[in-house]
CSV table of N, CA and C in Angstrom, one decimal:
chain,number,residue,atom,x,y,z
A,17,MET,N,0.8,-1.0,0.0
A,17,MET,CA,0.1,0.0,0.0
A,17,MET,C,0.8,1.0,0.1
A,18,THR,N,0.5,2.4,-0.8
A,18,THR,CA,1.4,3.4,-1.1
A,18,THR,C,1.2,4.4,0.2
A,19,SER,N,2.1,5.2,0.7
A,19,SER,CA,2.0,6.2,1.7
A,19,SER,C,0.6,7.0,1.7
A,20,ALA,N,0.2,7.3,0.5
A,20,ALA,CA,-0.7,8.2,0.1
A,20,ALA,C,-2.1,7.5,0.6
A,21,ALA,N,-2.0,6.1,0.3
A,21,ALA,CA,-3.5,5.2,0.6
A,21,ALA,C,-3.5,5.2,2.1
A,22,VAL,N,-2.3,5.2,2.6
A,22,VAL,CA,-2.3,4.9,4.3
A,22,VAL,C,-2.8,6.2,4.8
A,23,LEU,N,-2.2,7.4,4.3
A,23,LEU,CA,-2.6,8.6,4.8
A,23,LEU,C,-4.1,8.8,4.6
A,24,TYR,N,-4.7,8.4,3.7
A,24,TYR,CA,-6.1,8.5,3.3
A,24,TYR,C,-6.9,7.9,4.2
A,25,ARG,N,-6.5,6.5,4.4
A,25,ARG,CA,-7.4,5.7,5.5
A,25,ARG,C,-6.9,6.4,6.9
A,26,ALA,N,-5.9,7.0,7.3
A,26,ALA,CA,-5.9,7.6,8.7
A,26,ALA,C,-6.5,8.8,8.6
A,27,LEU,N,-6.8,9.6,7.6
A,27,LEU,CA,-7.8,10.8,7.8
A,27,LEU,C,-9.2,10.5,7.7
A,28,LEU,N,-9.5,9.3,7.1
A,28,LEU,CA,-10.7,8.7,7.2
A,28,LEU,C,-11.1,8.4,8.6
A,29,ALA,N,-10.2,7.8,9.3
A,29,ALA,CA,-10.4,7.3,10.6
A,29,ALA,C,-10.4,8.4,11.5
A,30,SER,N,-10.3,9.6,11.3
A,30,SER,CA,-10.2,10.8,12.1
A,30,SER,C,-8.9,10.9,12.7
A,31,LEU,N,-7.9,10.2,12.3
A,31,LEU,CA,-6.4,10.3,12.9
A,31,LEU,C,-5.6,11.7,12.4
A,32,ASN,N,-4.9,12.3,13.1
A,32,ASN,CA,-4.1,13.4,12.9
A,32,ASN,C,-2.9,13.1,12.4
A,33,PRO,N,-2.4,13.2,11.3
A,33,PRO,CA,-1.1,12.8,11.1
A,33,PRO,C,0.1,13.6,11.5
A,34,THR,N,-0.3,14.8,12.1
A,34,THR,CA,0.5,15.6,12.7
A,34,THR,C,0.9,15.1,14.0
A,35,ASP,N,0.2,14.4,14.5
A,35,ASP,CA,0.5,13.5,15.9
A,35,ASP,C,1.7,12.3,15.8
A,36,ALA,N,2.0,12.0,14.6
A,36,ALA,CA,2.8,10.9,14.2
A,36,ALA,C,4.1,11.4,14.8
A,37,LEU,N,5.0,10.3,15.2
A,37,LEU,CA,6.0,10.3,15.7
A,37,LEU,C,7.2,11.0,14.6
A,38,LEU,N,6.8,10.5,13.5
A,38,LEU,CA,7.8,11.0,12.1
A,38,LEU,C,7.0,11.8,11.1
A,39,LEU,N,7.2,12.7,10.5
A,39,LEU,CA,6.7,13.1,9.4
A,39,LEU,C,7.6,13.3,8.2
A,40,GLU,N,7.6,13.0,7.1
A,40,GLU,CA,8.2,13.1,5.9
A,40,GLU,C,8.4,14.7,5.6
A,41,TYR,N,9.6,14.9,5.2
A,41,TYR,CA,9.8,16.6,4.6
A,41,TYR,C,9.3,16.5,3.1
A,42,LYS,N,9.0,17.7,2.9
A,42,LYS,CA,8.3,17.9,1.3
A,42,LYS,C,9.6,17.6,0.3
A,43,THR,N,10.6,17.5,0.9
A,43,THR,CA,11.9,17.0,-0.3
A,43,THR,C,12.2,15.6,-0.2
A,44,SER,N,11.1,14.7,0.6
A,44,SER,CA,11.0,13.2,0.7
A,44,SER,C,11.2,12.7,-0.7
A,45,GLN,N,11.7,11.5,-1.0
A,45,GLN,CA,11.7,10.8,-2.1
A,45,GLN,C,10.4,10.4,-2.5
A,46,TRP,N,9.4,10.7,-1.6
A,46,TRP,CA,7.9,10.1,-1.9
A,46,TRP,C,7.1,11.2,-2.5
A,47,ALA,N,7.8,12.3,-2.7
A,47,ALA,CA,7.3,13.5,-3.4
A,47,ALA,C,6.9,13.0,-4.9
A,48,ILE,N,5.9,14.0,-5.2
A,48,ILE,CA,5.4,13.6,-6.6
A,48,ILE,C,6.4,13.9,-7.6
A,49,ILE,N,6.7,13.0,-8.4
A,49,ILE,CA,7.9,13.1,-9.7
A,49,ILE,C,7.0,12.8,-11.0
A,50,TRP,N,7.0,13.7,-11.8
A,50,TRP,CA,6.2,13.6,-13.4
A,50,TRP,C,7.1,12.9,-14.1
A,51,VAL,N,6.6,11.7,-14.8
A,51,VAL,CA,7.4,10.9,-15.7
A,51,VAL,C,6.5,10.9,-17.0
A,52,THR,N,7.0,10.5,-17.9
A,52,THR,CA,6.2,10.3,-19.4
A,52,THR,C,7.0,9.2,-20.1
A,53,ARG,N,6.4,8.7,-21.1
A,53,ARG,CA,7.0,8.1,-22.1
A,53,ARG,C,7.9,9.1,-22.7
A,54,ALA,N,9.2,8.5,-23.5
A,54,ALA,CA,9.9,9.4,-24.2
A,54,ALA,C,9.1,9.9,-25.5
A,55,ASP,N,8.2,9.3,-26.2
A,55,ASP,CA,7.7,9.8,-27.1
A,55,ASP,C,6.4,10.8,-27.0
A,56,ARG,N,6.2,11.0,-25.5
A,56,ARG,CA,5.2,12.2,-25.4
A,56,ARG,C,5.9,13.2,-24.3
A,57,LYS,N,7.0,13.2,-24.2
A,57,LYS,CA,7.7,14.2,-23.4
A,57,LYS,C,7.4,15.6,-23.8
A,58,ASP,N,7.0,15.9,-24.9
A,58,ASP,CA,6.7,17.2,-25.2
A,58,ASP,C,5.3,17.4,-25.7
A,59,ASP,N,4.5,16.5,-25.1
A,59,ASP,CA,3.1,16.6,-25.2
A,59,ASP,C,2.3,17.7,-24.4
A,60,PRO,N,1.9,18.7,-25.2
A,60,PRO,CA,1.3,19.8,-24.6
A,60,PRO,C,0.0,19.6,-23.5
A,61,ARG,N,-0.6,18.6,-23.6
A,61,ARG,CA,-1.5,18.2,-22.5
A,61,ARG,C,-1.1,17.7,-21.4
A,62,ILE,N,0.2,16.9,-21.4
A,62,ILE,CA,0.9,16.7,-20.2
A,62,ILE,C,1.5,17.9,-19.8
A,63,ALA,N,2.0,18.9,-20.0
A,63,ALA,CA,2.8,20.0,-19.6
A,63,ALA,C,1.3,20.9,-18.9
A,64,ARG,N,0.4,20.9,-19.5
A,64,ARG,CA,-0.9,22.0,-19.3
A,64,ARG,C,-1.4,20.9,-18.0
A,65,PHE,N,-1.4,19.8,-17.7
A,65,PHE,CA,-1.9,19.2,-16.7
A,65,PHE,C,-0.8,19.4,-15.5
A,66,ILE,N,0.5,19.4,-15.7
A,66,ILE,CA,1.3,19.4,-14.5
A,66,ILE,C,1.2,21.1,-14.2
A,67,LYS,N,1.2,21.9,-15.2
A,67,LYS,CA,1.0,23.3,-14.6
A,67,LYS,C,-0.3,23.5,-13.7
A,68,ILE,N,-1.3,23.0,-14.3
A,68,ILE,CA,-2.5,23.2,-13.6
A,68,ILE,C,-2.5,22.7,-12.2
A,69,PHE,N,-1.9,21.2,-12.2
A,69,PHE,CA,-1.7,20.7,-10.8
A,69,PHE,C,-0.8,21.2,-10.0
A,70,GLU,N,0.3,22.1,-10.4
A,70,GLU,CA,1.3,22.6,-9.7
A,70,GLU,C,0.9,24.2,-9.5
A,71,SER,N,-0.3,24.6,-9.6
A,71,SER,CA,-0.8,25.8,-9.6
A,71,SER,C,-0.9,26.5,-8.1
A,72,ASP,N,-0.9,27.5,-7.8
A,72,ASP,CA,-1.1,27.9,-6.6
A,72,ASP,C,-2.5,27.8,-5.9
A,73,GLN,N,-3.5,27.5,-7.1
A,73,GLN,CA,-4.9,27.2,-6.5
A,73,GLN,C,-4.9,25.9,-6.0
A,74,ILE,N,-4.1,25.0,-6.7
A,74,ILE,CA,-4.5,23.5,-6.0
A,74,ILE,C,-3.7,23.4,-4.9
A,75,LYS,N,-2.4,24.0,-4.8
A,75,LYS,CA,-1.8,24.1,-3.7
A,75,LYS,C,-2.5,24.5,-2.6
A,76,GLN,N,-3.2,25.8,-2.7
A,76,GLN,CA,-4.0,26.3,-1.3
A,76,GLN,C,-5.2,25.2,-1.2
A,77,PHE,N,-5.6,24.6,-2.1
A,77,PHE,CA,-6.7,23.7,-2.0
A,77,PHE,C,-6.1,22.5,-0.9
A,78,ILE,N,-5.3,21.9,-1.6
A,78,ILE,CA,-4.6,20.9,-0.7
A,78,ILE,C,-4.3,21.2,0.8
A,79,ILE,N,-3.8,22.4,1.1
A,79,ILE,CA,-3.3,22.8,2.2
A,79,ILE,C,-4.8,22.8,3.1
A,80,LYS,N,-5.8,23.6,2.5
A,80,LYS,CA,-7.0,23.8,3.2
A,80,LYS,C,-7.8,22.5,3.5
A,81,LYS,N,-7.9,21.7,2.3
A,81,LYS,CA,-8.5,20.5,2.6
A,81,LYS,C,-8.1,19.4,3.5
A,82,PHE,N,-6.6,19.2,3.6
A,82,PHE,CA,-5.9,18.4,4.4
A,82,PHE,C,-5.2,19.0,5.7
A,83,ASN,N,-5.6,20.2,6.0
A,83,ASN,CA,-5.4,21.0,7.0
A,83,ASN,C,-4.1,20.9,7.5
A,84,GLY,N,-3.0,20.9,6.7
A,84,GLY,CA,-1.6,20.8,6.8
A,84,GLY,C,-1.1,19.4,7.0
A,85,THR,N,-1.9,18.2,7.0
A,85,THR,CA,-1.4,17.1,6.8
A,85,THR,C,-0.9,16.6,5.6
A,86,VAL,N,-1.2,17.1,4.5
A,86,VAL,CA,-0.5,16.7,3.1
A,86,VAL,C,0.2,18.0,3.1
A,87,ILE,N,1.6,18.0,2.6
A,87,ILE,CA,2.3,19.2,2.1
A,87,ILE,C,2.5,19.2,0.5
A,88,PRO,N,2.1,20.1,-0.1
A,88,PRO,CA,2.5,20.1,-1.7
A,88,PRO,C,4.0,20.1,-1.5
A,89,ALA,N,4.5,19.4,-2.4
A,89,ALA,CA,5.9,19.2,-2.8
A,89,ALA,C,6.5,19.8,-4.0
A,90,TRP,N,5.9,21.0,-4.3
A,90,TRP,CA,6.6,21.7,-5.5
A,90,TRP,C,6.7,23.2,-5.2
């Protein structure tokens, strides 16, 4: 199970990840890394998706929705 799935289940169970003994830094190896096939590396749709995902609007949504327990890593 991925750490995102574990975190999601913890949130559903009303557990607060900030009470954990350890928290990962936003520079963790588990931060989102975008990859694509070589033949699609210049696809404007992929670039647009990443730009939208990494926007300040999405960042603020994540911070508000998860109350600081999920840290945008970009």
